[in-house]
JSON list of C-alpha atoms in Angstrom, two decimals:
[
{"chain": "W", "resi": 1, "resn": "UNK", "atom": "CA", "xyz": [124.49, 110.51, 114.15]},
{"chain": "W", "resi": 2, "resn": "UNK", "atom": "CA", "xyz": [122.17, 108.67, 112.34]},
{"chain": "W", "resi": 3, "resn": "UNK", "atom": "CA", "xyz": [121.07, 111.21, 108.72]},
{"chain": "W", "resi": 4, "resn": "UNK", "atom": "CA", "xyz": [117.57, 110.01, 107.05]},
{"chain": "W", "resi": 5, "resn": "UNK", "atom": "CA", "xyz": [117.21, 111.21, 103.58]},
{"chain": "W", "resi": 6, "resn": "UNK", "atom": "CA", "xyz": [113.87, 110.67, 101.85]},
{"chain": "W", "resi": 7, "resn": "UNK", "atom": "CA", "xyz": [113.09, 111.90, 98.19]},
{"chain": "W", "resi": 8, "resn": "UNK", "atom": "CA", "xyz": [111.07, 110.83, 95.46]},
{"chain": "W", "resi": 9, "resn": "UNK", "atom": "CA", "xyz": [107.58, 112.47, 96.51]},
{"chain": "W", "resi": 10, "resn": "UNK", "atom": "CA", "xyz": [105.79, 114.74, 94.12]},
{"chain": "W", "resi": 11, "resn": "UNK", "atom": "CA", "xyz": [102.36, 115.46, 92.75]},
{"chain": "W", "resi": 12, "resn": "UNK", "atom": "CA", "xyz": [100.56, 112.37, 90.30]},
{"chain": "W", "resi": 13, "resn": "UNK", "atom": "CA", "xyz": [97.19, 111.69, 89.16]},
{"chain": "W", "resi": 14, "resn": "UNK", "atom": "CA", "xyz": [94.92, 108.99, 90.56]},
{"chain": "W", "resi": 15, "resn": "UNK", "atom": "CA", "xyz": [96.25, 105.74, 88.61]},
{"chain": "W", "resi": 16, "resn": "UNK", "atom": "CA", "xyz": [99.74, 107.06, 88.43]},
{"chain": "W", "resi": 17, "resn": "UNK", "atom": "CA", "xyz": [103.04, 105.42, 89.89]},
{"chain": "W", "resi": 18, "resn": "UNK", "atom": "CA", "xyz": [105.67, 107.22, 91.57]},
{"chain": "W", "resi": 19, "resn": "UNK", "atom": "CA", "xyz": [109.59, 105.66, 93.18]},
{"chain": "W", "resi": 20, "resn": "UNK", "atom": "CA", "xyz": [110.54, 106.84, 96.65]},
{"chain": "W", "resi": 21, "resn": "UNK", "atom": "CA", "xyz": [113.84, 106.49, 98.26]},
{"chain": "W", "resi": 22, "resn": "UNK", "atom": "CA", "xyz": [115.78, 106.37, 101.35]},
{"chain": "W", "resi": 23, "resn": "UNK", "atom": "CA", "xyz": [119.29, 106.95, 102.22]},
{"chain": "W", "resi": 24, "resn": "UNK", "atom": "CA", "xyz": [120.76, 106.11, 105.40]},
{"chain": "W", "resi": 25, "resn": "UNK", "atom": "CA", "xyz": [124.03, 106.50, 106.81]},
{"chain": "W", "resi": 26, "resn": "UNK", "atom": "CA", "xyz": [125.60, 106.73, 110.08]},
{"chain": "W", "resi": 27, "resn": "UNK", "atom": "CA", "xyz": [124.75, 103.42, 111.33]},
{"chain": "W", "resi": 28, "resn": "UNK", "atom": "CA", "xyz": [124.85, 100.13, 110.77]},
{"chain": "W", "resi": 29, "resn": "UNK", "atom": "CA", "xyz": [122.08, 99.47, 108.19]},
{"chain": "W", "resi": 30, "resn": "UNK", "atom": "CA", "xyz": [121.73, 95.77, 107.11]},
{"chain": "W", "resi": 31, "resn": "UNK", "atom": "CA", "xyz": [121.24, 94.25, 110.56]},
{"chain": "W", "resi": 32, "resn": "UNK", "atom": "CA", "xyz": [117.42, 96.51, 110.72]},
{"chain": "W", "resi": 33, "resn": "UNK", "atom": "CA", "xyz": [114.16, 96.04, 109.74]},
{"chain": "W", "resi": 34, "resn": "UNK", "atom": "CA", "xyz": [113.51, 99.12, 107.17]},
{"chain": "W", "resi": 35, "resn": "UNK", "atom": "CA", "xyz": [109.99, 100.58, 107.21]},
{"chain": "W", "resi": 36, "resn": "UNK", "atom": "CA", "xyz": [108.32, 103.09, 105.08]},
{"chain": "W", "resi": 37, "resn": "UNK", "atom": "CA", "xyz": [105.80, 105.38, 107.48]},
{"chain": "W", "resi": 38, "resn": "UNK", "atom": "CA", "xyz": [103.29, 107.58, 105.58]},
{"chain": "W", "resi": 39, "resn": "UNK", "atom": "CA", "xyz": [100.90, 110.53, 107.76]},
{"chain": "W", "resi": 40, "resn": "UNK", "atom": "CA", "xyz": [98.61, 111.71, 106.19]},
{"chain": "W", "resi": 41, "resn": "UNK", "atom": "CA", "xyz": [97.23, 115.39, 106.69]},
{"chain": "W", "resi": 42, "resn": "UNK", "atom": "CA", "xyz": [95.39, 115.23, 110.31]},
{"chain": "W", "resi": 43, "resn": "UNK", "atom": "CA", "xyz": [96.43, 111.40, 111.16]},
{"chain": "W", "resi": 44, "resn": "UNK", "atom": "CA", "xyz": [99.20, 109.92, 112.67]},
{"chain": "W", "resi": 45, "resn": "UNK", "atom": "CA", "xyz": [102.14, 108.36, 111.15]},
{"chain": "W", "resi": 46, "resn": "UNK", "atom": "CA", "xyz": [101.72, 104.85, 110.16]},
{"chain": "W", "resi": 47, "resn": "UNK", "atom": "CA", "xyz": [103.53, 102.12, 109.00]},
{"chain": "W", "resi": 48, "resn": "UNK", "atom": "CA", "xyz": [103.11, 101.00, 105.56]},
{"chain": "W", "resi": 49, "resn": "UNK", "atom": "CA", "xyz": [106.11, 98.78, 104.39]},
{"chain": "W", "resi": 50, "resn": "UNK", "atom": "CA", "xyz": [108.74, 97.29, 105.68]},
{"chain": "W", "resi": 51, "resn": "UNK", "atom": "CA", "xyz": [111.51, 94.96, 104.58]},
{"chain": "W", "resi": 52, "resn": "UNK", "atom": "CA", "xyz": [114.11, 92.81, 106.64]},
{"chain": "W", "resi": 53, "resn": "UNK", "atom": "CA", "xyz": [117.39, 92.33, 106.35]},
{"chain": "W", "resi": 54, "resn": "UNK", "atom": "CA", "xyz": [116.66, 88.69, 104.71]},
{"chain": "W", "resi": 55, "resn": "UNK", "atom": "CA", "xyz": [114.05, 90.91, 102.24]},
{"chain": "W", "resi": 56, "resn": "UNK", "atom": "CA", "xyz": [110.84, 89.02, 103.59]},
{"chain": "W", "resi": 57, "resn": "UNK", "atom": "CA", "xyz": [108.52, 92.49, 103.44]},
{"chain": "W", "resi": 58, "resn": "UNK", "atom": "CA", "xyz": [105.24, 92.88, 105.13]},
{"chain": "W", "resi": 59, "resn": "UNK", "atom": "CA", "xyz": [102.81, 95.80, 103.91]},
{"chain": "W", "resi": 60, "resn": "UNK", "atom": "CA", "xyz": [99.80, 97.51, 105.32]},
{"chain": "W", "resi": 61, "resn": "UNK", "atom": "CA", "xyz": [96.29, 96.14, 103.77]},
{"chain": "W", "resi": 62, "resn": "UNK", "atom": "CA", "xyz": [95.61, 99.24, 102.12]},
{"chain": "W", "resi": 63, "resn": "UNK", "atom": "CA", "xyz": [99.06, 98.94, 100.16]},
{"chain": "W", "resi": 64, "resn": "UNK", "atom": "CA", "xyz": [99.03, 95.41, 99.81]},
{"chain": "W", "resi": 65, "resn": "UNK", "atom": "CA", "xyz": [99.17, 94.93, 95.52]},
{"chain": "W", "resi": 66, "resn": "UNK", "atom": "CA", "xyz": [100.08, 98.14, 94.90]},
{"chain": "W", "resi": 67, "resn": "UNK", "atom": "CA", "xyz": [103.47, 98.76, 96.71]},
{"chain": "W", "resi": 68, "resn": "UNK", "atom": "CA", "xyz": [106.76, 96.95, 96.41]},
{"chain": "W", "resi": 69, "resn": "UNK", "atom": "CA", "xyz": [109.73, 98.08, 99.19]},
{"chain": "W", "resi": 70, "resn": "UNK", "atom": "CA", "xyz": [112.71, 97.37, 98.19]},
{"chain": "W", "resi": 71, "resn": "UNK", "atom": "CA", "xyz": [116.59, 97.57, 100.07]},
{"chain": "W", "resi": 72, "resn": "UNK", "atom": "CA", "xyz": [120.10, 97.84, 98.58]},
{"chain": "W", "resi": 73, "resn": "UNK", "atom": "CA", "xyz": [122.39, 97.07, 101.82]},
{"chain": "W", "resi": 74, "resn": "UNK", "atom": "CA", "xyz": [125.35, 97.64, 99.20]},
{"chain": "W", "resi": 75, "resn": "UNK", "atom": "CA", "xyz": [124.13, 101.61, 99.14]},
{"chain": "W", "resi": 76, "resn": "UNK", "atom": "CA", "xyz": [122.67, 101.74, 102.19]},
{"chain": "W", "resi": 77, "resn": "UNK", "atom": "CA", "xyz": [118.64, 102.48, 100.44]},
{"chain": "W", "resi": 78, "resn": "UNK", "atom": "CA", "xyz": [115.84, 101.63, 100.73]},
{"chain": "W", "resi": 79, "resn": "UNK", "atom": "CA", "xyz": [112.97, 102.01, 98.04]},
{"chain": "W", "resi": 80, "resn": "UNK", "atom": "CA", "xyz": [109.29, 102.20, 97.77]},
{"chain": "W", "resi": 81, "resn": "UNK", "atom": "CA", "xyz": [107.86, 101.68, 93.90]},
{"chain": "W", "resi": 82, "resn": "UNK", "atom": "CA", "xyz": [103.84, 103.12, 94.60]},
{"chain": "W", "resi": 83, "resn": "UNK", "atom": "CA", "xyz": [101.71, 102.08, 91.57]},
{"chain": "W", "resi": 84, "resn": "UNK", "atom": "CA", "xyz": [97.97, 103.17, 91.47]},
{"chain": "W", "resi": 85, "resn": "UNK", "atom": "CA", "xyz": [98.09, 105.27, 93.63]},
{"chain": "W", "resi": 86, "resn": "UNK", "atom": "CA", "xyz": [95.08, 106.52, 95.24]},
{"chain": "W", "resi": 87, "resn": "UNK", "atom": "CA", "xyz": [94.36, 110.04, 96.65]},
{"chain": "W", "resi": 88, "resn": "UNK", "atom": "CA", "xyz": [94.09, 108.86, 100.04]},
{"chain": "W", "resi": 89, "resn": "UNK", "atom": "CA", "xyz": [97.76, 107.54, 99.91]},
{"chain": "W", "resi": 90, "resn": "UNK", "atom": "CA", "xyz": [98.48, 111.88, 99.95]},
{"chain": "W", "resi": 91, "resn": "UNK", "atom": "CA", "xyz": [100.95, 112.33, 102.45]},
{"chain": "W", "resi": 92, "resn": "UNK", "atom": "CA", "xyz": [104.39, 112.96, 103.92]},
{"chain": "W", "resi": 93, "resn": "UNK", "atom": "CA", "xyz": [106.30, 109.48, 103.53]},
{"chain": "W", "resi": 94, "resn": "UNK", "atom": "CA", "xyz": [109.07, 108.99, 106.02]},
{"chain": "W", "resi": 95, "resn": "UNK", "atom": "CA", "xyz": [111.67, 106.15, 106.90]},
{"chain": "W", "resi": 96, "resn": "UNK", "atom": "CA", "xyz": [113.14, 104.42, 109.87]},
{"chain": "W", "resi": 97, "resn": "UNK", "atom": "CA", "xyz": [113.53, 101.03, 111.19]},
{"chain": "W", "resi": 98, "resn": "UNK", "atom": "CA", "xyz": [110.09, 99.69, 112.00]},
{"chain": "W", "resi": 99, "resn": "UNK", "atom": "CA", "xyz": [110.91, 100.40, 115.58]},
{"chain": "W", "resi": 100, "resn": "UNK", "atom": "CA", "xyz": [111.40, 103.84, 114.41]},
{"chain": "W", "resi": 101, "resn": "UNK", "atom": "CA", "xyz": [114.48, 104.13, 116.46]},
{"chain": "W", "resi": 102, "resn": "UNK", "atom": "CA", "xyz": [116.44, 106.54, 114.51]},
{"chain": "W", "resi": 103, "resn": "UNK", "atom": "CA", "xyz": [116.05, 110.20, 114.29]},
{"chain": "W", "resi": 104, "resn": "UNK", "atom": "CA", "xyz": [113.10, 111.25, 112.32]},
{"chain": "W", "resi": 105, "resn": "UNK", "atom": "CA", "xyz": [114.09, 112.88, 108.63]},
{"chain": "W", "resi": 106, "resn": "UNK", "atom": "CA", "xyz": [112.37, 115.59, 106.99]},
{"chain": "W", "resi": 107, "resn": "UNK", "atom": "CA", "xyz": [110.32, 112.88, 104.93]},
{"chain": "W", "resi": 108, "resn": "UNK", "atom": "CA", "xyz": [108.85, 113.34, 100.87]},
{"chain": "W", "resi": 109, "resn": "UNK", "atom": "CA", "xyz": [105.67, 115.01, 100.07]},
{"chain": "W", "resi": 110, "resn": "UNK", "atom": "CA", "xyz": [103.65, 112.66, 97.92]},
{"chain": "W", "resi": 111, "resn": "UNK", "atom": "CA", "xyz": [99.93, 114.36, 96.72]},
{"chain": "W", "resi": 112, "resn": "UNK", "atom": "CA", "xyz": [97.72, 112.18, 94.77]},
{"chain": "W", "resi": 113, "resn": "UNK", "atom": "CA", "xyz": [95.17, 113.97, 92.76]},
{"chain": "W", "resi": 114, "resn": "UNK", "atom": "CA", "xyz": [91.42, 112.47, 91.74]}
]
């Protein structure tokens, strides 16, 4: 059974920088596409980074500049450095491969304040 474990979130000031990360295990990690999702409060999920097993990374538009995903297929992570961050990236960030085929974990609160 594939575990997600997400941590990292917390509560920072407009301008401020914060390190997310995501541990995997039960499955075979290197051979995915990693994506970090972020929903907001009312929206749906969406897809905001992602990284391949090569490392090329793709981001969302509104997190293009400001967000740099990262993986370690060594320790099975994946990382998300946010710097000025913006209140509307608030949210509940989650992980799973950009197909989102694994289980869904419980995901790390991240509240930006103006």
């Amino acid at each position: 059974q594939v575990q997600l474990v997400e941590s990292g979130g917390g509560l920072v000031q407009a301008g401020g920088s914060l390190r997310l990360s995501c541990a995997v295990s039960g499955s075979i990690f290197t051979i995915y596409t990693i994506g970090w999702y972020r929903q907001a409060p009312g929206k749906e999920r969406e897809l905001v980074a992602d990284i391949a097993s090569g490392s090329r990374t793709n981001y969302a538009d509104s997190v293009k500049g400001r967000f740099t995903i990262s993986r370690d297929n060594t320790k099975n992570t994946v990382n998300l450095q946010m710097n000025s961050l913006k209140p509307e990236d608030t949210g509940v960030y989650y992980c799973n491969t950009k197909s989102g085929l694994w289980p869904w974990g419980r995901g790390t609160r991240v509240t930006v304040s103006s």
